[in-house]
mmCIF file of C-alpha atoms and ligand atoms in Angstrom:
data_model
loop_
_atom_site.group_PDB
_atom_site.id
_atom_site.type_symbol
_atom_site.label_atom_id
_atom_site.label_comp_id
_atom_site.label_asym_id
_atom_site.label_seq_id
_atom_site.Cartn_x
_atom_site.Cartn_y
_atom_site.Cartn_z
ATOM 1 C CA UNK A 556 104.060 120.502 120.745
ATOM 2 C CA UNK A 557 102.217 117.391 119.542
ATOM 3 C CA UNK A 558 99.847 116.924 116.504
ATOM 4 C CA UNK A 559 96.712 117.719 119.287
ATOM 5 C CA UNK A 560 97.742 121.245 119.173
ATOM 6 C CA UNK A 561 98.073 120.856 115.209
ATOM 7 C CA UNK A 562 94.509 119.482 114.607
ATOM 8 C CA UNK A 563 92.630 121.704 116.708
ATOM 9 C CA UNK A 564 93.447 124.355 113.583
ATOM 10 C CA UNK A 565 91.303 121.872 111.487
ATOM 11 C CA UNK A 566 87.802 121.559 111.826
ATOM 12 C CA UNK A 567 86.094 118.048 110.371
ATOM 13 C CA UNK A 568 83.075 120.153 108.593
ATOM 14 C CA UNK A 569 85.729 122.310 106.958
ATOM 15 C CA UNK A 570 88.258 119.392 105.410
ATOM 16 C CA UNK A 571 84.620 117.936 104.398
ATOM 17 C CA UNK A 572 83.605 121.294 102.322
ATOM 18 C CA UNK A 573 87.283 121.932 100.886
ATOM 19 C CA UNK A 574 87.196 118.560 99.818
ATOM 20 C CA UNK A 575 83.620 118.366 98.223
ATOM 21 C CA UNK A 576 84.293 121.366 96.592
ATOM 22 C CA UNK A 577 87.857 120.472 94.670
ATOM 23 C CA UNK A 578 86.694 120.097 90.737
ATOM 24 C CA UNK A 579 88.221 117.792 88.260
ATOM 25 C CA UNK A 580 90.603 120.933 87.540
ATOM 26 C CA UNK A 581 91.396 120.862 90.340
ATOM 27 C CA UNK A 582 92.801 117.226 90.217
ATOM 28 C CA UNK A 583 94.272 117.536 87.079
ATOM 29 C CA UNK A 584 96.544 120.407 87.860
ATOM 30 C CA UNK A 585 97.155 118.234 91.352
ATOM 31 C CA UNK A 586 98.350 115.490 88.458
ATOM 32 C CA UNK A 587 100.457 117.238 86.964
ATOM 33 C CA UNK A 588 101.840 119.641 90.185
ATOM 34 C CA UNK A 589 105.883 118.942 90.712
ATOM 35 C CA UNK A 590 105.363 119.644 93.978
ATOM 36 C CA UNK A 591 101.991 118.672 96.017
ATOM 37 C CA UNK A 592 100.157 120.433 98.894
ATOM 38 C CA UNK A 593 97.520 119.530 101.200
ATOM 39 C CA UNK A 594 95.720 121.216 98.866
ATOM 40 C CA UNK A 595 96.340 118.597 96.073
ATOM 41 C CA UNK A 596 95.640 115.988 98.499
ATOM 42 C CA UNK A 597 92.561 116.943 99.188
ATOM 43 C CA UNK A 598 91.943 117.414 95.327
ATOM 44 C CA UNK A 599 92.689 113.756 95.446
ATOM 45 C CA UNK A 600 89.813 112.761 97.775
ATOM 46 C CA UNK A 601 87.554 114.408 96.208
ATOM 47 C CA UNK A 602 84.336 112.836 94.466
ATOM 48 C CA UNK A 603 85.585 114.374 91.288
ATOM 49 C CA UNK A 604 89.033 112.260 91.351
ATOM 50 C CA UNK A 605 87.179 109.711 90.716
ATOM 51 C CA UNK A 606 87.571 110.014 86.871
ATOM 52 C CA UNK A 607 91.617 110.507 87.479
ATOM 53 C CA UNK A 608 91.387 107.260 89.012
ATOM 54 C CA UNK A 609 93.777 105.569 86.443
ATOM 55 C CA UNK A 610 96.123 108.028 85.423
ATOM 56 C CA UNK A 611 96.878 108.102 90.031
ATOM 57 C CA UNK A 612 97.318 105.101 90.359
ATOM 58 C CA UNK A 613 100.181 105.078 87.781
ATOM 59 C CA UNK A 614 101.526 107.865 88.905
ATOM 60 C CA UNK A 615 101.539 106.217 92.591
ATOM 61 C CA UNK A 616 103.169 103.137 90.706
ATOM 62 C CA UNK A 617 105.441 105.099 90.045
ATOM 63 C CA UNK A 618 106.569 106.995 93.123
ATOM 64 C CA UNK A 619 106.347 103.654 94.801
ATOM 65 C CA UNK A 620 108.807 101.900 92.360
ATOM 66 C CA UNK A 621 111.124 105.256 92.685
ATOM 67 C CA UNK A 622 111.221 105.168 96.318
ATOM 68 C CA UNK A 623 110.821 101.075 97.627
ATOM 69 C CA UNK A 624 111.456 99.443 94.260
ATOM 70 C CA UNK A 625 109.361 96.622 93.783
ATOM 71 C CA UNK A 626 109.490 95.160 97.362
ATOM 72 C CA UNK A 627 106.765 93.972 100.012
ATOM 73 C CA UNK A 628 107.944 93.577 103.341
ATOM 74 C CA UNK A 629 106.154 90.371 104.984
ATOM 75 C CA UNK A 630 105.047 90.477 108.833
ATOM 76 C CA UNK A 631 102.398 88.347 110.727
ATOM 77 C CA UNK A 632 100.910 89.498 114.128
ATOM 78 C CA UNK A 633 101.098 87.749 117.306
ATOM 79 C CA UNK A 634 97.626 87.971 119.726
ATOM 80 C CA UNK A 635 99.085 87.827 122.532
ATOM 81 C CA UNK A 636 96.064 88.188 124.678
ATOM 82 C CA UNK A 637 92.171 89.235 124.312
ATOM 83 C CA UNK A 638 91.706 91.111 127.780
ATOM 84 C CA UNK A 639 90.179 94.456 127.453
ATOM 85 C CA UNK A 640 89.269 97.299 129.207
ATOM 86 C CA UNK A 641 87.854 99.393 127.000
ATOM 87 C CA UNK A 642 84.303 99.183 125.362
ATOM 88 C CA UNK A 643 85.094 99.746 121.135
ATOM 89 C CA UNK A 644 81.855 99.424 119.565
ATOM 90 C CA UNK A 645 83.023 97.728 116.688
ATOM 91 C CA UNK A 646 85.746 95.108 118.438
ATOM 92 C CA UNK A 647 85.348 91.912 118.951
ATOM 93 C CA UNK A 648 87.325 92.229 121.980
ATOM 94 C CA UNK A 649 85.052 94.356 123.953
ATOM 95 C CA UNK A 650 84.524 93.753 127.487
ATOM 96 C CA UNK A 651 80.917 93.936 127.049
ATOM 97 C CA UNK A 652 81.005 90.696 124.495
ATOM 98 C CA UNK A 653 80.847 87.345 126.217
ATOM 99 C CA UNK A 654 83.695 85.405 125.098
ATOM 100 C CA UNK A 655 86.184 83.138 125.530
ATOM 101 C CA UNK A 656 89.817 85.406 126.597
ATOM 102 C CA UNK A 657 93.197 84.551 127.251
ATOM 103 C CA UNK A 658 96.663 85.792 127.851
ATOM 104 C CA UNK A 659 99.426 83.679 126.542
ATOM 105 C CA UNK A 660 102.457 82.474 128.726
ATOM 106 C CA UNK A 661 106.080 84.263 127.776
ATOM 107 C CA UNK A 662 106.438 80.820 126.510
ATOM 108 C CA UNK A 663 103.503 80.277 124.484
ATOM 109 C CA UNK A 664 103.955 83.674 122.759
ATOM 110 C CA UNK A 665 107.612 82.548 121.794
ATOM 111 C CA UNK A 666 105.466 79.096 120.742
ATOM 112 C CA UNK A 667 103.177 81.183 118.645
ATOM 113 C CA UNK A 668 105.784 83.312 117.203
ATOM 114 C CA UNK A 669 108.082 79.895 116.443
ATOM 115 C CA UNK A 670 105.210 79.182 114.400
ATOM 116 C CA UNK A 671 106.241 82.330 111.888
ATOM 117 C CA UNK A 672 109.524 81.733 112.217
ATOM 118 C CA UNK A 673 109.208 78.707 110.625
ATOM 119 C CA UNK A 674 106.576 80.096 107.969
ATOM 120 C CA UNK A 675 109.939 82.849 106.901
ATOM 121 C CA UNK A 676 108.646 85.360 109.271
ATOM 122 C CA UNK A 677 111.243 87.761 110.681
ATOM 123 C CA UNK A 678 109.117 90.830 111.688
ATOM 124 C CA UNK A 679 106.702 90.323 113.749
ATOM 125 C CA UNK A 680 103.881 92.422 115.364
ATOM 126 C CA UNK A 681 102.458 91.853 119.236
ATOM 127 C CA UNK A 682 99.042 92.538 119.896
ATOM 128 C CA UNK A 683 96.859 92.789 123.012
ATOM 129 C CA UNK A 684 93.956 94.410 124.047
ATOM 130 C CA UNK A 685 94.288 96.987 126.360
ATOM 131 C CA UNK A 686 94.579 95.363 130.090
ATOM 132 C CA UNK A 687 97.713 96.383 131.900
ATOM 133 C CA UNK A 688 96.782 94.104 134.121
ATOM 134 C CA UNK A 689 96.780 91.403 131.871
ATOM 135 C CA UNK A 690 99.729 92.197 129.690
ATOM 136 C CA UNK A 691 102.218 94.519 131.632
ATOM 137 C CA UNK A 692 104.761 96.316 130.268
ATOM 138 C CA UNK A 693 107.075 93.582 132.092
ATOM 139 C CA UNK A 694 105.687 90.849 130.571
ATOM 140 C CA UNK A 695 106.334 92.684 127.364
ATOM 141 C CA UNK A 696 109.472 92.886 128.340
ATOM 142 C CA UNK A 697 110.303 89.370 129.393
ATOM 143 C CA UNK A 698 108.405 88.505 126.073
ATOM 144 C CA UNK A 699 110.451 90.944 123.684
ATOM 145 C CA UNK A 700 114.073 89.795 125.207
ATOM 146 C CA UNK A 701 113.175 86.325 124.074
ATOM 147 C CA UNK A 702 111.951 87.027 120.714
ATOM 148 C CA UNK A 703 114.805 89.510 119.763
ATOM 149 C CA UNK A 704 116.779 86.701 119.394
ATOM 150 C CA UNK A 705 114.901 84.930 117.148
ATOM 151 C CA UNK A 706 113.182 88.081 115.138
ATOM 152 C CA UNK A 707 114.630 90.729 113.191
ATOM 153 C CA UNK A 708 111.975 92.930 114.049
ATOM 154 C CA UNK A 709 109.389 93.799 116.583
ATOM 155 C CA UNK A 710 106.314 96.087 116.860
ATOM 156 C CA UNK A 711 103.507 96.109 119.029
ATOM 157 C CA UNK A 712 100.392 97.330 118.967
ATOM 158 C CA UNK A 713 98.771 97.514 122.682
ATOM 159 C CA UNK A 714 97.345 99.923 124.675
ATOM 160 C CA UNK A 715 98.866 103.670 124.723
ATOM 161 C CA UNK A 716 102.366 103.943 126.877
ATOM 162 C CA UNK A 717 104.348 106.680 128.379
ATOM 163 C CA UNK A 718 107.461 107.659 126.320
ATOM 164 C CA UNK A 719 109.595 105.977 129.514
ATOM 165 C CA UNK A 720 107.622 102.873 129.232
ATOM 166 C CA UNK A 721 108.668 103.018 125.264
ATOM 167 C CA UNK A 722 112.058 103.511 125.694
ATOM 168 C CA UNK A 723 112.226 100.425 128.515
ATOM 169 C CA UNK A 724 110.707 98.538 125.197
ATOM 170 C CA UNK A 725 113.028 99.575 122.639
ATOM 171 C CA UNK A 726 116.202 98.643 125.110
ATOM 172 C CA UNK A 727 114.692 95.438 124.991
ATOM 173 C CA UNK A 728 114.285 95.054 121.155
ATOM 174 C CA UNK A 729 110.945 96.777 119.669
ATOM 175 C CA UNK A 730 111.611 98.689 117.325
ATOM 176 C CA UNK A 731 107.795 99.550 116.119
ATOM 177 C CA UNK A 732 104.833 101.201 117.009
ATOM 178 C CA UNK A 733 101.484 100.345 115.989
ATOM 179 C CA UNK A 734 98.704 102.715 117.004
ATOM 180 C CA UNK A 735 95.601 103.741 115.457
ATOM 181 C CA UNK A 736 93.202 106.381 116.077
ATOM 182 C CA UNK A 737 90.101 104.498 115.055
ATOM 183 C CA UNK A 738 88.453 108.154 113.888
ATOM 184 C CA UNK A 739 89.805 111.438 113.662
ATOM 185 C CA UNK A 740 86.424 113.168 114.392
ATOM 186 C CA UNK A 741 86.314 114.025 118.123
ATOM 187 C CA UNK A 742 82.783 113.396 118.251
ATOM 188 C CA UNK A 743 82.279 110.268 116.709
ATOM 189 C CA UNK A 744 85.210 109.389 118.736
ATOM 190 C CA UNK A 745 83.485 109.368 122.096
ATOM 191 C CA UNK A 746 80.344 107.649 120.466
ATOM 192 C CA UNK A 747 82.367 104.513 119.369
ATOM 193 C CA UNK A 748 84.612 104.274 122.778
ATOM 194 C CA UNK A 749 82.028 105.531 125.388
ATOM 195 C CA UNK A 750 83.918 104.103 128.241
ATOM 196 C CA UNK A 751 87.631 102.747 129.529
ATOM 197 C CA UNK A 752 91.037 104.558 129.013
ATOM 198 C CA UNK A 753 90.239 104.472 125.373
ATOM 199 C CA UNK A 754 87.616 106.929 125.369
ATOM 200 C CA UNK A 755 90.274 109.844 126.187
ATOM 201 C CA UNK A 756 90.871 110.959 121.974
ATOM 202 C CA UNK A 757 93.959 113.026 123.320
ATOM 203 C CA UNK A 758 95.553 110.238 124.529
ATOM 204 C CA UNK A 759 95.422 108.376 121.941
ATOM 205 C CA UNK A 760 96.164 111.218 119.813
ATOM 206 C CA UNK A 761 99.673 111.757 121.374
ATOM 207 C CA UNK A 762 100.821 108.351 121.508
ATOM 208 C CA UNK A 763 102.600 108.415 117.896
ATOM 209 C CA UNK A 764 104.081 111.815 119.380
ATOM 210 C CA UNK A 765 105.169 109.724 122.309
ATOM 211 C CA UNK A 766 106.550 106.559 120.361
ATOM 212 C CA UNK A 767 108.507 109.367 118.547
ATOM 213 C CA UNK A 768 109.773 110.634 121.160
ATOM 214 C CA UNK A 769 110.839 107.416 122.662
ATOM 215 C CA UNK A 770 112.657 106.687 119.463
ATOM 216 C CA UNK A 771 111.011 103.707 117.841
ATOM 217 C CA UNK A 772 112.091 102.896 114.544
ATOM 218 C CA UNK A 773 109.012 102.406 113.018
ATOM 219 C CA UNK A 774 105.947 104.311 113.193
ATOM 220 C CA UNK A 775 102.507 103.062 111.874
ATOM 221 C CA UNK A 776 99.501 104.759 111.963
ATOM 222 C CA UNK A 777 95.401 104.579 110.353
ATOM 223 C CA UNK A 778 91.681 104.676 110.838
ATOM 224 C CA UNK A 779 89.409 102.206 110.909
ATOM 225 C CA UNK A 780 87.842 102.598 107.764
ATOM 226 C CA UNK A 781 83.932 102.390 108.362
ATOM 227 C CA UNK A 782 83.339 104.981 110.897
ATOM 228 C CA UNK A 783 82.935 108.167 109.472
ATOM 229 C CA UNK A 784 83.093 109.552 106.370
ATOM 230 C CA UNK A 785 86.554 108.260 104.575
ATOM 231 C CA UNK A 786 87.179 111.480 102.616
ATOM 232 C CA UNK A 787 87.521 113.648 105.472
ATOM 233 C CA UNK A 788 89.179 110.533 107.530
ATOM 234 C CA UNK A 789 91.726 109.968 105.191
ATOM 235 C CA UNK A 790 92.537 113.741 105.133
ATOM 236 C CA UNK A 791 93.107 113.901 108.939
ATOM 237 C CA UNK A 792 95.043 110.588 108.504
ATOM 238 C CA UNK A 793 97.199 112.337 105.783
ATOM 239 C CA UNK A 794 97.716 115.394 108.016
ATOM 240 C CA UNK A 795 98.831 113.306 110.779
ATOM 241 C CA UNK A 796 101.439 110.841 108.771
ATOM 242 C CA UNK A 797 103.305 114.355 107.121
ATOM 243 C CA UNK A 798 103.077 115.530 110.513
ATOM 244 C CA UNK A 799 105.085 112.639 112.248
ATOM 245 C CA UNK A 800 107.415 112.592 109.033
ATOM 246 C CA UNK A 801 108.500 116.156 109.691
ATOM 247 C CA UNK A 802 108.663 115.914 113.754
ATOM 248 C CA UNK A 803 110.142 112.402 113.833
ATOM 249 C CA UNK A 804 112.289 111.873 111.086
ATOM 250 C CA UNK A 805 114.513 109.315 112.506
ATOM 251 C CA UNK A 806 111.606 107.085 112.285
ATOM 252 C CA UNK A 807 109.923 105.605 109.132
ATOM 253 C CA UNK A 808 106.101 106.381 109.012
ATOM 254 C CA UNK A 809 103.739 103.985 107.468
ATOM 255 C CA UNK A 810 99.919 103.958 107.162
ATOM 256 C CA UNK A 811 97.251 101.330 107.579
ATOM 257 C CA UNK A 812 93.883 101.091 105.821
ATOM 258 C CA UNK A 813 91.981 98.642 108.063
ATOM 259 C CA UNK A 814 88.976 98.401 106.598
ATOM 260 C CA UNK A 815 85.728 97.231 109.188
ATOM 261 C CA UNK A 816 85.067 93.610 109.544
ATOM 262 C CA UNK A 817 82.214 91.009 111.236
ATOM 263 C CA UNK A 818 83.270 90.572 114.513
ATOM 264 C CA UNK A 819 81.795 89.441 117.712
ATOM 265 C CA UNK A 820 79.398 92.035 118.968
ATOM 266 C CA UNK A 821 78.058 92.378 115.149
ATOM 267 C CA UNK A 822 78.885 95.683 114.590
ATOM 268 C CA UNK A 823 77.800 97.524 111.129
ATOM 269 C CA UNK A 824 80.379 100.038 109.278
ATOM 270 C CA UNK A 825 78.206 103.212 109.061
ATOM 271 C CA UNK A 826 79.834 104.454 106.637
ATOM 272 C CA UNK A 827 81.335 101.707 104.475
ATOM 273 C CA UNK A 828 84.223 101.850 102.414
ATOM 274 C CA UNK A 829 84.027 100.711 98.650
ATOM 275 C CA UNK A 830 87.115 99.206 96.948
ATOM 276 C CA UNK A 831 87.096 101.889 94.636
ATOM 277 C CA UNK A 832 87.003 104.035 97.581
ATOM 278 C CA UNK A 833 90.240 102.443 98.872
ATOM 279 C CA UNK A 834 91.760 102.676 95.974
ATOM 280 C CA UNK A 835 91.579 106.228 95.762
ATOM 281 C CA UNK A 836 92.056 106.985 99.111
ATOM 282 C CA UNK A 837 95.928 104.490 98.934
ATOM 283 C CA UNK A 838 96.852 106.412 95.531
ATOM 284 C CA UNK A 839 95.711 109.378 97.096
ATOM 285 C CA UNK A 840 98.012 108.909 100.153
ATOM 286 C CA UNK A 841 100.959 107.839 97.549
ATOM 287 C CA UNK A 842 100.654 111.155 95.676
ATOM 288 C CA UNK A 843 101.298 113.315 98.472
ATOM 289 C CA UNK A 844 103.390 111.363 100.993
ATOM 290 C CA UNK A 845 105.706 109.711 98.070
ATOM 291 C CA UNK A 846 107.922 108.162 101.358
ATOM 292 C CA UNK A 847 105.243 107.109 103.334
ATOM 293 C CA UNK A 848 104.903 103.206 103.231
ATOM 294 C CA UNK A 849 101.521 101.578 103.430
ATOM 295 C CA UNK A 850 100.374 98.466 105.063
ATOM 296 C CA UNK A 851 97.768 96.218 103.425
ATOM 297 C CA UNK A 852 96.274 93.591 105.936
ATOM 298 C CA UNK A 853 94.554 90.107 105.509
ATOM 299 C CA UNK A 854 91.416 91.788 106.293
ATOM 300 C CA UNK A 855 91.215 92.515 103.049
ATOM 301 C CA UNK A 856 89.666 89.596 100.641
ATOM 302 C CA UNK A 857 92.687 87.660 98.414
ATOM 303 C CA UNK A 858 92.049 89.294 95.046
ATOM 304 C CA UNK A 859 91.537 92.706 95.811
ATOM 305 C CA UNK A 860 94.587 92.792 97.515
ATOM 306 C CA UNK A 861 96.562 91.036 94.467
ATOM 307 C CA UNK A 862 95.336 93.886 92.589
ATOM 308 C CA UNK A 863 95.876 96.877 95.157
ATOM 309 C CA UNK A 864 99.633 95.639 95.289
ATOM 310 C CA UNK A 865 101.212 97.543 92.602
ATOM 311 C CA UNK A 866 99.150 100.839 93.582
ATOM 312 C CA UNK A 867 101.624 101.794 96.707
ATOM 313 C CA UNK A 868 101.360 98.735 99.086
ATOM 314 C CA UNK A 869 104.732 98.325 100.649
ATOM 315 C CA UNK A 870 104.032 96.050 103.819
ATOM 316 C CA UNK A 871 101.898 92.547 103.472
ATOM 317 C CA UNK A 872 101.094 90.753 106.556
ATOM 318 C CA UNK A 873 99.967 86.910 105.330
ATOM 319 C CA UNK A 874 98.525 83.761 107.165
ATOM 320 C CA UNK A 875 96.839 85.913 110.134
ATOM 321 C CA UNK A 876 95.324 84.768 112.941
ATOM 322 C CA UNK A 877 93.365 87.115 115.389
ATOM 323 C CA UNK A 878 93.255 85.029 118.324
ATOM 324 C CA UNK A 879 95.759 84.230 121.384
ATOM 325 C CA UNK A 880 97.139 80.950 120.327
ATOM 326 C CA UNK A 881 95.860 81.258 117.055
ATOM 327 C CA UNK A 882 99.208 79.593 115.474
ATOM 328 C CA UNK A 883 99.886 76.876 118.020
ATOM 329 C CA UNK A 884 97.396 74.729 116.777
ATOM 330 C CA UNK A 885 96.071 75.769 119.966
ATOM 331 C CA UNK A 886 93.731 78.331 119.857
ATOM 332 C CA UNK A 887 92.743 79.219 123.379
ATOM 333 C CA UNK A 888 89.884 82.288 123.269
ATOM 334 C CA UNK A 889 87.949 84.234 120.474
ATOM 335 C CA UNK A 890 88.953 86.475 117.497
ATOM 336 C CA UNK A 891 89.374 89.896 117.241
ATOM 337 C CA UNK A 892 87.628 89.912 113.883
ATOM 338 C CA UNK A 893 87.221 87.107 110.478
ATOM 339 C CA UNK A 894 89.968 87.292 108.343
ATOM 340 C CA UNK A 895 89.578 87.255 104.870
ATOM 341 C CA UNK A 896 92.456 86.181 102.978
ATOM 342 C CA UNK A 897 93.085 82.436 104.240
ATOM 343 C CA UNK A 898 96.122 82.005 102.016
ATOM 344 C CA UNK A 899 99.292 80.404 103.566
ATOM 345 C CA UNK A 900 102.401 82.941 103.763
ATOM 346 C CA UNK A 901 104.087 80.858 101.085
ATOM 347 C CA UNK A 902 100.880 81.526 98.662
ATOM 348 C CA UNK A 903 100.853 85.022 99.320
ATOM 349 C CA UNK A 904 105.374 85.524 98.559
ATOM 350 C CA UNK A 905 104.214 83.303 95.800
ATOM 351 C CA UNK A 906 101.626 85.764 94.066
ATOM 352 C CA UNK A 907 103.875 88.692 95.211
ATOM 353 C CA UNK A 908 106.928 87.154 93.303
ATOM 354 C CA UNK A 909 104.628 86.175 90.547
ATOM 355 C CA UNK A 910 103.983 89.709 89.752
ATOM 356 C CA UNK A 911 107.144 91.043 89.142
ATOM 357 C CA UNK A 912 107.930 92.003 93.174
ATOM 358 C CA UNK A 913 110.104 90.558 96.024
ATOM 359 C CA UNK A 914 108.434 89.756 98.917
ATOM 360 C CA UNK A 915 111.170 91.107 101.404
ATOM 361 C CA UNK A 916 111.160 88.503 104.975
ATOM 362 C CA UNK A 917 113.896 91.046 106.489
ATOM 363 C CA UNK A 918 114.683 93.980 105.745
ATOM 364 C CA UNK A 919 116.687 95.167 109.352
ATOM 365 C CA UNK A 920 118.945 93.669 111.662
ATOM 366 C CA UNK A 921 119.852 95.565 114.945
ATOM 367 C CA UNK A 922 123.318 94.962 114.129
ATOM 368 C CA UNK A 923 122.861 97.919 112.094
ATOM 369 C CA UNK A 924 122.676 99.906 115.476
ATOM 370 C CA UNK A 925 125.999 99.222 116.123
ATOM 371 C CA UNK A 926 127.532 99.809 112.239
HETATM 372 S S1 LIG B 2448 89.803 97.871 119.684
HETATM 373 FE FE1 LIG B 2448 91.445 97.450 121.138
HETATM 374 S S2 LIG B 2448 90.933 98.707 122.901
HETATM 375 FE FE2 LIG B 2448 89.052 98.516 121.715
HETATM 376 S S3 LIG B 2448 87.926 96.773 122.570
HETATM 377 FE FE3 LIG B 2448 89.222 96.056 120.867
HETATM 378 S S4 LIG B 2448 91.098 95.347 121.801
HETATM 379 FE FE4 LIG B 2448 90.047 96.666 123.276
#
């Protein structure tokens, strides 16, 4: 069993007409329901919420406050190289775009990541593109040992593993898994990776299963907001984030909400994603997965994400950079995409204190393991 055999019972047009057809009844009794279905959720994405706006996004105040308190857990990522296989339409990354790529040393990672450290950074998320050639799971390895010293907490978000690959990670201190299906529409899918390992949807489909399985700690999921149509995206997304919390619940499920931005290659969102639209779609996510947390990125421009904070956010990353070396002062190859809140980490705990919350630097310590 893995959630590919659950969403071939869902069909894309369908969640679309459920969803167009919810009324603003429809939300309201969702509102005021003790207990939500995917029903209500979709009541929740639908044009008609729209007007309900306000009265979920105290509710999801609400449920947030109930279930995290008022607490934002701080991470930064690490690029850890720009290699890449696969052919994503919209990455900057893509082997098709001339640029300048890199893959760190062990020791310039640990460099990069000593840069955090020193910022109050004690999770930390490892990125590469997807070359196993480039970054084996070895050099993971030999880069993890090192940093579990020094971190609290490690994810990574790389290229899709076997569940024995995952479990050789987590014995060496990652305890999260990042993964992303881009789209959830099987179609669109194979339009926006037409070629590498990537372009297999199943795949990528079962690698939360897999991480699961494998036991990570953390699991992290989204779509890449831009691609298709966010309603019916964010419903798949929904599906998928009750399914892990029900399969794998050991592990802590959270949810992303990358939204598209310019990167090399110039890609354009065809179907962009208002910030009214996020809004909606986060409180909509809060209503019916009240445990869920949610990750807000620095993609996301510095005031918008001030405000979005006390709507259900419950991970920050702050003082991103996209690039291998990107920390070091150092910066060896291109971007994965612009950032758009420049603020240091210190501004960013600064605004998050300065609104009532605690921005949380640690919030695990494998010691725990052992208690
Ligand atoms: S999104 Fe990931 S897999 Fe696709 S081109 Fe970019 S780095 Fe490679």
């Amino acid at each position: 069993m893995s959630f590919w055999k659950k969403i071939t019972s869902y069909r894309w047009d369908g969640i679309e007409a459920a969803i167009l057809g919810k009324t603003a009844k429809d939300v309201h009794r969702a509102l005021q329901s003790p207990v939500r279905r995917f029903d209500d959720f979709l009541a929740f994405l639908a044009p008609d919420a729209a007007g309900y706006l306000e009265e979920m996004a105290q509710t999801a105040h609400q449920l947030t406050v109930r279930r995290f308190g008022r607490t934002i857990q701080m991470f930064a990522p690490v690029y850890m190289s720009n290699e890449c296989t696969n052919a994503c339409a919209y990455c900057g990354f893509n082997r098709r775009n001339r640029i300048a790529r890199a893959t760190l040393s062990v020791d310039e990672v640990v460099d990069e990541a000593m840069v955090l450290h020193g910022q109050g950074f004690r999770h930390i998320l490892l990125l590469t593109g997807e070359s196993p050639h480039h970054a084996p799971v070895d050099y993971l390895i030999r880069v993890a040992r090192k940093l579990q010293r020094i971190f609290a907490s490690i994810s990574i978000e790389i290229y899709p593993l076997a569940t024995d690959d995952y479990r050789r990670l987590i014995l060496n201190g990652v305890d999260g898994l990042t993964i992303f299906q881009e789209t959830y529409n099987l179609k669109q899918y194979a339009t926006f990776h037409p070629s590498g390992p990537k372009h297999n949807y199943r795949r990528r489909l079962e690698t939360p299963d897999r991480g699961g399985k494998a036991g990570f700690r953390r699991l992290n999921i989204g779509a890449l907001l831009g691609l298709c149509d966010w309603r019916v995206e964010g419903a798949f997304v929904g599906l998928h984030a009750a399914y892990l919390v029900h399969r794998y619940w050991k592990s802590s499920v959270s949810i992303s909400f990358p939204r598209l931005r310019p990167a090399a290659g110039g890609f354009q969102p065809p179907f962009p994603v208002s910030d009214v639209q996020m809004v909606q779609l986060m409180c909509a996510l809060r209503l019916w997965l009240p445990d869920a947390g949610l990750v807000l990125s620095t993609r996301e421009p510095a005031m918008l994400r001030d405000n979005l904070l006390p709507m259900g956010i419950t991970q920050m990353s702050a003082g991103s950079k996209t690039a291998p070396g990107g920390y070091a002062a150092k910066e060896k190859a291109e971007s994965q995409f612009e950032v758009c809140d420049l603020r240091s980490p210190k501004e960013v705990a600064d605004m998050i204190a300065g609104r009532g919350y605690e921005p949380v630097w640690k919030d695990w310590d494998a010691s725990f393991l052992n208690a």
